[in-house]
Coordinates of C-alpha atoms and ligand atoms in Angstrom, one line a residue:
M1 CA -0.3 0.1 -0.2
A2 CA 0.9 3.3 -0.8
E3 CA 2.0 5.5 2.2
E4 CA -0.9 8.5 1.6
F5 CA -0.5 12.1 2.8
D6 CA -3.2 14.5 2.5
V7 CA -0.8 16.7 0.3
I8 CA 2.7 16.7 -1.8
V9 CA 4.8 19.1 -3.0
I10 CA 6.4 18.3 -5.9
G11 CA 9.6 21.4 -5.5
A12 CA 11.0 22.4 -2.2
G13 CA 11.9 26.5 -4.0
P14 CA 10.3 29.5 -2.1
G15 CA 6.9 28.0 -3.7
G16 CA 6.9 24.7 -2.8
Y17 CA 8.8 24.9 0.8
V18 CA 6.5 27.4 1.5
A19 CA 3.5 25.7 0.7
A20 CA 4.0 22.5 2.7
I21 CA 5.2 24.3 5.5
R22 CA 2.0 26.5 4.9
A23 CA -0.3 23.1 4.8
A24 CA 1.2 21.2 8.1
Q25 CA 1.3 24.5 10.3
N26 CA -2.8 24.3 8.8
G27 CA -2.6 20.4 10.0
L28 CA -2.8 18.4 6.8
K29 CA -0.1 15.6 6.7
V30 CA 1.9 17.1 4.0
A31 CA 5.4 15.4 2.8
C32 CA 7.4 17.6 0.0
V33 CA 9.6 15.8 -3.1
E34 CA 13.0 17.8 -3.9
S35 CA 15.6 15.9 -6.0
R36 CA 18.4 18.9 -5.5
E37 CA 20.6 17.3 -2.1
T38 CA 19.3 20.9 -0.2
L39 CA 16.0 22.4 -0.1
G40 CA 15.2 25.8 -1.2
G41 CA 15.0 25.3 -4.6
T42 CA 16.4 27.7 -7.5
C43 CA 16.1 30.3 -4.8
L44 CA 18.7 29.6 -2.3
N45 CA 21.5 27.3 -3.7
V46 CA 22.1 28.9 -7.2
G47 CA 19.7 32.1 -7.2
C48 CA 18.2 35.3 -4.9
I49 CA 21.0 33.8 -2.5
P50 CA 24.0 33.2 -3.5
S51 CA 23.4 36.1 -6.1
K52 CA 22.9 38.9 -3.2
A53 CA 25.7 37.3 -1.5
L54 CA 28.4 38.1 -4.7
L55 CA 26.7 41.2 -5.2
H56 CA 27.2 42.5 -1.2
A57 CA 30.5 41.2 -1.2
S58 CA 32.0 42.5 -4.3
E59 CA 30.2 46.2 -3.5
L60 CA 32.4 46.4 -0.5
Y61 CA 35.8 45.4 -2.3
A62 CA 35.2 47.7 -4.8
H63 CA 34.3 50.6 -2.4
A64 CA 37.9 49.6 -0.8
A65 CA 39.7 48.8 -4.2
D66 CA 38.9 52.0 -6.2
G67 CA 39.5 54.6 -3.6
S68 CA 35.9 56.1 -3.2
L69 CA 35.5 55.5 0.7
A70 CA 38.7 58.5 0.8
K71 CA 36.6 61.8 0.7
F72 CA 34.2 60.0 3.8
G73 CA 37.9 60.2 5.0
V74 CA 38.1 55.9 5.3
E75 CA 41.7 56.1 3.2
T76 CA 42.5 52.1 2.1
A77 CA 45.8 51.2 1.2
G78 CA 47.2 47.5 -1.0
V79 CA 43.3 46.3 -0.7
K80 CA 43.4 42.1 -2.2
L81 CA 40.0 40.2 -3.7
N82 CA 40.5 36.8 -1.9
L83 CA 37.7 35.3 -4.3
N84 CA 37.9 31.8 -3.1
A85 CA 37.2 33.0 0.3
M86 CA 34.3 35.5 -1.5
L87 CA 32.8 32.5 -2.7
D88 CA 33.2 30.5 0.4
E89 CA 31.6 33.3 2.4
K90 CA 28.1 33.0 -0.8
L91 CA 28.4 28.7 0.2
A92 CA 28.3 29.7 3.5
A93 CA 25.5 32.2 3.7
V94 CA 24.1 29.6 1.1
K95 CA 24.4 26.7 3.6
G96 CA 23.0 28.7 6.8
L97 CA 19.6 29.5 4.8
T98 CA 18.9 25.7 3.2
D99 CA 20.1 24.5 6.7
G100 CA 17.1 25.9 7.9
I101 CA 14.1 25.5 6.1
A102 CA 15.1 21.4 6.5
F103 CA 15.2 22.6 10.4
L104 CA 11.3 24.4 9.8
F105 CA 10.4 21.2 8.3
K106 CA 11.5 19.2 11.1
K107 CA 9.5 21.8 13.4
N108 CA 6.4 21.7 11.5
K109 CA 6.3 18.1 10.7
V110 CA 6.9 18.2 6.3
T111 CA 7.8 14.7 5.3
W112 CA 10.7 15.4 2.7
L113 CA 11.1 13.0 0.4
K114 CA 14.3 12.9 -1.2
G115 CA 14.0 11.8 -5.5
R116 CA 12.6 12.9 -8.4
A117 CA 8.9 12.5 -8.4
R118 CA 6.6 11.4 -11.5
F119 CA 3.2 11.2 -11.9
T120 CA 2.3 7.1 -12.0
G121 CA -1.8 8.8 -12.3
K122 CA -3.8 11.3 -10.5
S123 CA -3.5 11.1 -7.2
T124 CA -0.5 9.2 -7.5
V125 CA 3.8 9.8 -7.3
D126 CA 6.7 7.5 -7.1
V127 CA 9.5 9.2 -6.2
G128 CA 13.0 7.0 -6.7
G129 CA 10.3 3.2 -7.1
T130 CA 7.8 4.1 -4.0
A131 CA 4.8 5.1 -4.8
Y132 CA 3.0 7.7 -2.6
T133 CA -0.3 9.3 -2.8
A134 CA -2.0 12.4 -2.4
K135 CA -5.5 13.8 -2.1
S136 CA -3.5 16.8 -3.3
I137 CA -0.6 16.9 -5.4
V138 CA 0.9 21.0 -5.5
I139 CA 3.4 21.1 -8.4
A140 CA 6.2 23.5 -7.9
T141 CA 8.9 22.6 -9.9
G142 CA 10.5 26.5 -11.1
S143 CA 12.6 26.5 -13.9
S144 CA 15.8 26.3 -15.0
V145 CA 17.9 28.3 -17.5
T146 CA 16.9 28.8 -21.5
P147 CA 19.9 27.6 -23.9
L148 CA 20.6 29.6 -27.4
P149 CA 20.4 26.7 -29.9
G150 CA 23.4 27.2 -30.6
V151 CA 26.0 27.7 -27.6
E152 CA 26.6 24.4 -25.7
I153 CA 27.2 25.9 -21.7
D154 CA 30.1 24.1 -20.5
Q155 CA 29.6 26.0 -17.2
K156 CA 33.9 26.7 -17.8
V157 CA 34.0 29.0 -20.5
V158 CA 30.1 29.6 -21.6
V159 CA 28.3 29.2 -18.4
D160 CA 24.9 30.0 -16.9
S161 CA 23.6 32.2 -13.9
T162 CA 24.9 28.8 -12.1
G163 CA 28.6 28.7 -13.6
A164 CA 28.5 32.3 -12.8
L165 CA 28.6 32.2 -9.3
S166 CA 31.5 30.0 -9.1
L167 CA 34.0 31.3 -11.8
P168 CA 37.3 30.6 -10.1
K169 CA 38.9 33.8 -11.6
V170 CA 37.7 36.9 -12.9
P171 CA 37.7 36.7 -16.3
K172 CA 39.3 40.0 -18.6
H173 CA 36.1 40.2 -20.7
L174 CA 33.0 38.6 -19.7
V175 CA 30.7 38.5 -22.7
V176 CA 27.1 38.8 -21.4
I177 CA 24.1 37.2 -23.6
G178 CA 21.5 38.6 -22.4
G179 CA 20.7 43.1 -21.1
G180 CA 17.7 41.3 -18.7
V181 CA 18.0 40.8 -14.8
I182 CA 20.6 37.8 -14.7
G183 CA 23.0 39.7 -16.6
L184 CA 23.3 42.7 -15.1
E185 CA 23.5 41.5 -12.2
L186 CA 26.0 38.9 -12.5
G187 CA 27.3 41.3 -14.9
S188 CA 28.0 43.8 -12.0
V189 CA 29.5 41.0 -9.7
W190 CA 32.3 40.3 -12.2
M191 CA 32.9 44.6 -13.4
R192 CA 33.1 45.2 -10.1
L193 CA 35.6 42.7 -10.0
G194 CA 37.6 43.8 -12.5
A195 CA 36.3 42.2 -16.0
K196 CA 35.7 43.6 -19.1
V197 CA 32.0 43.6 -19.8
T198 CA 29.8 43.7 -22.2
V199 CA 26.0 42.3 -22.4
V200 CA 24.8 41.6 -26.1
E201 CA 20.8 42.7 -25.7
Y202 CA 18.4 41.5 -28.5
L203 CA 16.1 44.3 -28.3
D204 CA 17.2 47.9 -28.3
Q205 CA 16.9 48.9 -24.2
I206 CA 18.2 46.0 -21.8
L207 CA 15.3 45.5 -18.7
P208 CA 12.8 44.2 -20.5
G209 CA 9.3 45.0 -18.9
M210 CA 10.6 47.9 -16.9
D211 CA 9.6 51.8 -17.3
G212 CA 11.7 53.2 -19.6
D213 CA 13.3 55.7 -17.3
V214 CA 14.3 53.4 -15.6
R215 CA 15.4 51.1 -18.8
K216 CA 17.0 54.6 -19.6
D217 CA 18.9 55.6 -16.2
M218 CA 19.9 52.0 -15.7
A219 CA 21.7 52.0 -19.1
R220 CA 23.2 55.6 -18.3
L221 CA 24.1 55.0 -15.2
L222 CA 25.8 51.4 -15.8
K223 CA 27.6 52.4 -18.3
K224 CA 28.8 55.1 -16.3
Q225 CA 30.0 52.4 -14.7
G226 CA 32.6 51.1 -17.9
M227 CA 29.2 48.0 -18.0
E228 CA 29.5 48.2 -22.0
F229 CA 26.4 47.8 -24.0
R230 CA 25.6 46.2 -27.5
T231 CA 21.7 46.3 -28.5
S232 CA 19.9 45.0 -31.0
T233 CA 22.6 43.3 -32.0
K234 CA 22.6 39.5 -31.7
V235 CA 25.0 36.3 -31.2
T236 CA 24.7 33.8 -34.2
G237 CA 27.6 30.9 -32.7
V238 CA 30.3 30.7 -30.3
K239 CA 33.5 28.7 -30.4
V240 CA 35.3 28.0 -27.2
A241 CA 39.1 27.0 -28.3
K242 CA 42.0 26.8 -26.0
G243 CA 39.8 28.0 -22.7
T244 CA 39.3 31.3 -25.6
A245 CA 35.8 31.7 -26.7
A246 CA 34.8 34.2 -30.3
V247 CA 31.1 35.2 -30.1
T248 CA 30.1 36.4 -33.5
V249 CA 27.5 39.0 -33.4
E250 CA 25.1 41.3 -36.0
P251 CA 22.8 43.9 -35.7
A252 CA 19.2 42.0 -34.9
A253 CA 17.9 43.0 -38.3
G254 CA 20.9 41.5 -40.3
G255 CA 24.2 42.7 -41.3
T256 CA 27.5 42.3 -41.1
A257 CA 29.1 40.1 -38.7
E258 CA 31.6 40.7 -35.7
T259 CA 33.4 38.6 -33.3
L260 CA 33.8 39.4 -29.5
E261 CA 36.9 37.7 -27.9
A262 CA 35.4 36.5 -24.2
D263 CA 37.6 34.0 -22.0
A264 CA 34.1 33.5 -20.3
V265 CA 30.2 33.7 -22.0
L266 CA 27.3 34.1 -19.9
V267 CA 24.2 33.0 -21.3
S268 CA 21.4 34.7 -19.8
I269 CA 18.3 35.2 -22.3
G270 CA 15.5 33.9 -19.9
R271 CA 14.5 30.6 -17.1
R272 CA 11.6 27.6 -18.8
P273 CA 9.2 26.0 -17.0
N274 CA 10.3 22.7 -15.2
T275 CA 7.4 20.1 -16.5
E276 CA 10.1 17.3 -18.3
G277 CA 10.2 14.6 -16.7
L278 CA 7.1 14.6 -14.7
D279 CA 4.8 12.5 -16.3
L280 CA 2.1 15.0 -16.5
D281 CA 0.5 12.3 -19.1
K282 CA -0.2 9.9 -16.5
A283 CA -1.9 12.8 -14.9
G284 CA -3.9 14.1 -17.2
V285 CA -2.2 17.9 -16.8
V286 CA -1.3 19.6 -20.4
P287 CA 1.2 22.6 -20.0
N288 CA 0.7 25.6 -22.4
A289 CA 2.6 25.8 -25.6
R290 CA 5.3 27.8 -23.6
G291 CA 5.5 24.6 -21.3
Q292 CA 3.9 26.7 -18.3
I293 CA 0.8 25.5 -16.3
E294 CA -1.9 26.9 -16.7
V295 CA -4.0 27.5 -12.9
G296 CA -7.5 28.6 -11.9
H297 CA -7.3 31.3 -8.7
K298 CA -7.1 28.5 -6.3
F299 CA -3.8 27.5 -8.1
E300 CA -6.1 25.0 -9.7
T301 CA -4.9 23.1 -12.5
A302 CA -7.9 21.6 -15.3
V303 CA -6.9 18.6 -13.2
D304 CA -9.1 17.7 -10.0
G305 CA -6.8 17.8 -7.0
I306 CA -3.6 18.5 -8.8
Y307 CA -2.5 22.6 -8.2
A308 CA 0.1 24.4 -9.4
I309 CA 2.4 27.2 -8.0
G310 CA 5.8 29.0 -9.1
D311 CA 8.1 30.1 -11.5
V312 CA 6.5 26.9 -13.6
T313 CA 2.9 28.4 -14.1
P314 CA 2.9 31.0 -16.0
G315 CA 3.5 35.9 -15.0
P316 CA 6.9 36.8 -13.4
M317 CA 9.6 34.3 -12.6
L318 CA 10.2 35.7 -8.5
A319 CA 10.8 34.0 -5.8
H320 CA 8.5 36.6 -3.4
K321 CA 5.3 35.3 -6.4
A322 CA 6.1 31.4 -5.1
E323 CA 6.1 32.5 -2.0
D324 CA 3.4 34.4 -2.5
E325 CA 0.9 31.7 -4.0
G326 CA 2.7 28.7 -1.9
L327 CA 1.0 30.3 1.6
A328 CA -2.2 30.7 -0.1
V329 CA -2.8 27.7 -2.3
A330 CA -1.9 25.5 1.2
D331 CA -4.9 28.2 2.6
F332 CA -7.4 26.8 0.1
L333 CA -6.2 23.6 0.9
A334 CA -7.2 23.1 4.1
G335 CA -10.6 25.8 3.7
R336 CA -9.3 28.8 4.0
V337 CA -9.2 32.0 1.9
G338 CA -6.1 32.1 0.0
Y339 CA -4.8 35.6 -1.7
V340 CA -2.6 36.9 -4.0
N341 CA -2.7 40.1 -5.7
H342 CA -0.6 39.7 -9.2
D343 CA -0.8 43.3 -9.9
V344 CA 1.0 44.2 -7.0
I345 CA 4.4 42.1 -7.1
P346 CA 7.0 43.9 -6.8
A347 CA 10.9 43.3 -8.8
V348 CA 13.4 44.3 -8.2
V349 CA 17.1 44.6 -9.6
Y350 CA 19.9 44.4 -7.3
T351 CA 22.5 46.1 -9.2
M352 CA 23.7 49.5 -7.7
P353 CA 22.1 51.2 -7.8
E354 CA 18.9 49.2 -7.4
A355 CA 15.7 49.3 -9.9
A356 CA 13.2 48.4 -8.6
S357 CA 9.1 48.5 -9.5
V358 CA 6.0 47.8 -8.6
G359 CA 2.5 47.6 -10.9
K360 CA 1.9 49.5 -14.3
T361 CA 4.4 51.4 -16.9
E362 CA 4.4 54.2 -18.2
E363 CA 4.6 53.0 -21.3
E364 CA 2.0 49.9 -20.7
L365 CA -0.7 52.7 -19.8
K366 CA -0.4 54.9 -22.8
A367 CA -1.3 51.4 -24.6
A368 CA -4.3 50.9 -21.8
G369 CA -5.0 54.6 -22.9
V370 CA -5.8 55.3 -19.5
A371 CA -4.7 59.3 -18.6
V372 CA -2.2 59.5 -15.8
N373 CA -0.3 62.0 -13.3
V374 CA 3.1 61.2 -13.6
G375 CA 5.4 62.7 -10.1
K376 CA 9.2 62.4 -10.5
F377 CA 11.9 63.2 -7.5
P378 CA 15.6 62.7 -7.9
F379 CA 17.7 61.5 -5.6
A380 CA 19.9 64.4 -6.1
G381 CA 17.0 66.7 -4.7
N382 CA 17.2 63.6 -1.1
S383 CA 18.8 65.2 1.2
R384 CA 20.0 61.1 3.2
A385 CA 21.9 60.3 -0.2
K386 CA 23.2 63.7 -1.1
T387 CA 24.8 62.8 2.9
N388 CA 26.1 59.6 1.6
R389 CA 26.8 60.8 -2.1
D390 CA 24.5 58.1 -3.6
T391 CA 22.0 60.9 -5.6
D392 CA 22.0 58.8 -8.6
G393 CA 18.7 57.9 -9.5
F394 CA 14.7 58.6 -8.5
V395 CA 11.3 58.0 -7.8
K396 CA 8.7 57.9 -9.6
V397 CA 4.9 57.8 -9.0
I398 CA 1.7 57.6 -11.9
A399 CA -0.9 58.3 -10.3
D400 CA -4.4 58.3 -12.8
A401 CA -5.9 61.4 -13.7
A402 CA -9.1 60.7 -12.3
T403 CA -9.6 59.2 -9.2
D404 CA -5.7 59.9 -8.1
R405 CA -5.5 56.0 -7.3
V406 CA -0.9 54.7 -7.7
L407 CA -1.6 52.5 -10.5
G408 CA 2.8 52.4 -10.4
V409 CA 5.7 53.5 -8.2
H410 CA 9.6 52.5 -10.2
I411 CA 12.8 53.5 -8.8
V412 CA 15.6 53.8 -9.4
G413 CA 17.9 54.1 -6.2
S414 CA 20.5 52.1 -3.7
L415 CA 18.1 51.3 -1.3
A416 CA 15.2 51.1 -4.3
G417 CA 14.3 47.1 -3.2
T418 CA 13.7 48.7 0.3
M419 CA 11.7 51.5 -0.4
I420 CA 9.3 49.4 -2.8
A421 CA 7.5 48.1 -0.5
Q422 CA 6.3 50.7 1.2
A423 CA 4.7 51.8 -2.4
A424 CA 3.3 48.1 -2.8
Q425 CA 1.5 48.1 0.5
A426 CA -0.4 51.7 -0.8
M427 CA -1.1 50.3 -3.8
E428 CA -2.7 47.0 -2.3
F429 CA -4.4 49.3 0.3
G430 CA -6.1 51.3 -2.4
A431 CA -3.8 54.7 -1.7
S432 CA -4.0 57.7 -4.2
S433 CA -0.9 59.9 -4.5
E434 CA -2.2 62.1 -1.4
D435 CA -2.1 59.9 0.5
I436 CA 1.4 58.7 0.1
A437 CA 2.7 62.3 0.2
L438 CA -0.4 62.8 3.9
T439 CA 2.0 60.1 5.4
C440 CA 4.3 61.1 7.8
H441 CA 8.2 60.2 6.2
A442 CA 11.1 59.7 9.0
H443 CA 13.6 62.3 8.2
P444 CA 16.0 62.7 6.7
T445 CA 15.4 59.2 5.0
H446 CA 15.9 58.1 1.4
S447 CA 12.6 57.2 2.1
E448 CA 10.9 61.0 1.3
A449 CA 11.8 61.2 -1.6
L450 CA 8.7 59.0 -2.5
K451 CA 6.9 61.7 -0.6
E452 CA 8.3 63.7 -2.9
A453 CA 7.9 61.7 -6.0
A454 CA 3.9 61.3 -5.0
M455 CA 4.3 65.7 -4.3
A456 CA 5.6 65.5 -7.9
V457 CA 1.6 64.4 -8.8
E458 CA 0.4 67.6 -8.1
G459 CA 3.8 69.8 -9.3
K460 CA 4.5 70.6 -5.8
A461 CA 8.0 68.8 -4.6
I462 CA 9.8 70.8 -2.4
H463 CA 13.1 70.1 -3.0
V464 CA 13.7 70.4 -6.7
Ligands
FAD501 P1 12.2 26.9 -8.0 O1 13.1 27.5 -6.7 O2 13.3 26.6 -8.6 O3 12.1 25.4 -7.0 C1 11.8 23.8 -7.6 C2 13.0 23.4 -6.9 O4 11.7 21.7 -7.3 C3 13.9 22.8 -7.3 O5 15.0 22.4 -6.2 C4 14.6 21.2 -8.1 O6 15.1 20.8 -7.6 C5 13.0 20.6 -8.0 N1 12.1 20.4 -8.9 C6 12.0 19.9 -10.3 N2 11.0 19.2 -10.9 C7 11.8 17.5 -9.5 C8 10.8 16.8 -9.6 N3 10.1 16.0 -10.5 N4 11.3 15.8 -8.0 C9 11.9 16.5 -7.3 N5 12.3 17.9 -7.7 C10 11.6 18.9 -8.3 N6 13.9 35.6 -7.6 C11 13.1 36.6 -6.9 O7 12.3 36.8 -6.5 N7 15.0 37.6 -6.6 C12 16.4 37.5 -6.7 O8 16.4 38.5 -6.4 C13 17.0 36.5 -8.0 N8 17.3 35.7 -7.9 C14 17.8 35.0 -9.0 C15 19.3 35.1 -9.0 C16 19.2 33.5 -10.2 C17 20.7 33.7 -10.5 C18 18.2 33.2 -10.8 C19 18.8 31.8 -11.5 C20 16.8 33.2 -10.2 C21 16.4 34.0 -9.6 N9 15.6 34.8 -8.7 C22 15.2 35.3 -8.1 C23 14.3 34.0 -9.3 C24 13.9 33.0 -8.5 O9 15.6 32.2 -7.8 C25 12.6 32.1 -9.1 O10 11.6 33.0 -9.2 C26 12.2 30.7 -7.3 O11 13.1 29.9 -6.9 C27 11.3 30.0 -8.3 O12 10.7 29.0 -6.6 P2 9.8 28.1 -7.5 O13 9.2 27.0 -5.8 O14 8.7 28.5 -8.3 O15 10.7 27.1 -8.1
NAI502 P1 15.3 37.8 -18.3 O1 13.9 37.8 -19.3 O2 15.6 38.7 -17.6 O3 16.8 38.8 -19.0 C1 16.6 38.0 -20.9 C2 17.4 39.2 -21.6 O4 17.7 38.4 -22.6 C3 16.0 40.2 -22.2 O5 16.9 42.0 -22.0 C4 15.7 40.0 -23.3 O6 15.9 40.7 -24.2 C5 17.2 38.8 -24.4 N1 17.7 37.7 -24.9 C6 17.3 36.9 -25.5 N2 17.8 36.4 -26.5 C7 19.1 36.7 -26.8 C8 19.5 36.4 -27.5 N3 19.1 35.6 -28.3 N4 20.4 37.7 -27.9 C9 20.7 38.4 -26.9 N5 19.6 38.5 -26.3 C10 18.9 38.0 -25.6 O7 16.2 36.6 -18.1 P2 17.1 36.3 -17.3 O8 17.8 37.5 -17.3 O9 17.9 35.0 -17.4 O10 16.3 35.9 -16.1 C11 15.8 34.9 -15.4 C12 14.8 35.4 -14.9 O11 15.4 35.1 -13.6 C13 14.0 36.5 -14.6 O12 12.8 36.4 -15.3 C14 13.8 36.6 -13.6 O13 12.4 36.8 -12.9 C15 14.6 35.7 -11.8 N6 15.4 36.1 -11.8 C16 15.2 37.4 -11.6 C17 16.1 38.2 -10.1 C18 15.2 39.3 -9.1 O14 14.4 39.3 -8.6 N7 16.5 40.3 -9.0 C19 17.6 38.2 -10.5 C20 17.8 37.0 -10.7 C21 16.7 36.4 -12.4

């Protein structure tokens, strides 16, 4: 007889592990299947956490090494990079967090089934030759790197994001294919450590999907830091010989090809959902044309008793989206009401400065014919940013012209990723720009720039 659970969650990333823990908190008997050696999925093992560890460490190094601390009276000399120590520190951060999830599983009595799950029926899965059944099965298998046809990832010279988190030495020239989030974040890491970085982007601008002002300012600021951009350009092939890559590029619209020599190439052109090997057909689940599993508002698939959350479903591929869906599906499974507002999911690019966004972009609203008022405030007018000498960037608040309801907030700034939470909360509460403008913000903080941008919607910011 197969062991029976109330819920089996497949995948222990931020979607799956959160769903499993919340379902157990809700009194259900829960198992979570994970094939990695450690819990936490892409995010904790090879995604959010190790990349942020390296972004933090490389920023400390860059500040210490480039002499920019001298104006604060901090003089550094003989600063040396110990890359092995930096990579070890990253691994320690990852281990601390992945071990933490194992502890939380034990604490909440979630059974970790180690191995790969595949469906053998609508309510049965096989893990390493053993059958398990459940009333409800949640697919939270996440995503993996989209390959670029004709470009072989060897994880030595041509790497994906996982390889780029562990390069054994700083490349002289790193070519990044794809000017999206991964390309800019990991490109920043290696640029700060001394690499020349060239980003090849197919579209005419980096960071597709973000607000136009953010895209423009980020390109300008990263260029100022030394990052080179080849936009409207496509890679047609990469040839590796003796540890060197010859990257052939040509204009996206076609034209004369040229070759870029590099000692490392990062392929970061997007991610695709993980459904291979799940034997979804045995359960009757059919992915859409993009390989995603479509769900309804309770995260239910077209098959009774089977649910899906996180990167394997449509929508932004973000850890916090997956987590919130994990909480919501576990509440639905316990007969409660789960809630995720997919219109208010913040997105952050953790470069320096950071770029953060929530709600609609000005371009999306224009295309939809919505009349808006826009308030913009530069950090150059914010006293704390001026004092800290980190005045790059701005806050932009977009409000409905008829109702003043905030429809989008977009920030470029050193603390943009933290500041965007306030904007998301305001939007979740249906705030107007006037509500934000009338909220008392502590002085001196970067957050005052959000208040001023809200005041600018009416044309009445003070410090510009
Ligand atoms: P995943 O985290 O991908 O987890 C799915 C898990 O399922 C995996 O561990 C996998 O081994 C397991 N699995 C798959 N199939 C099976 C099977 N058949 N049986 C058993 N187990 C299986 N997002 C952010 O919000 N902020 C960031 O800063 C950020 N940084 C990132 C940096 C990088 C370099 C990358 C690659 C991604 C980053 N992301 C970030 C995206 C984030 O990692 C994902 O959105 C998030 O991990 C999705 O969670 P998930 O639970 O849907 O899937
Ligand atoms: P992405 O979708 O952010 O960017 C891919 C870029 O590659 C796009 O600009 C696209 O136009 C370009 N591109 C596509 N094909 C190309 C080609 N053939 N040649 C040149 N350019 C090409 O994908 P990325 O950066 O790989 O990240 C994957 C996902 O991981 C993102 O969707 C994001 O949600 C998630 N992520 C989130 C992070 C965060 O929240 N801070 C950090 C890292 C990843």
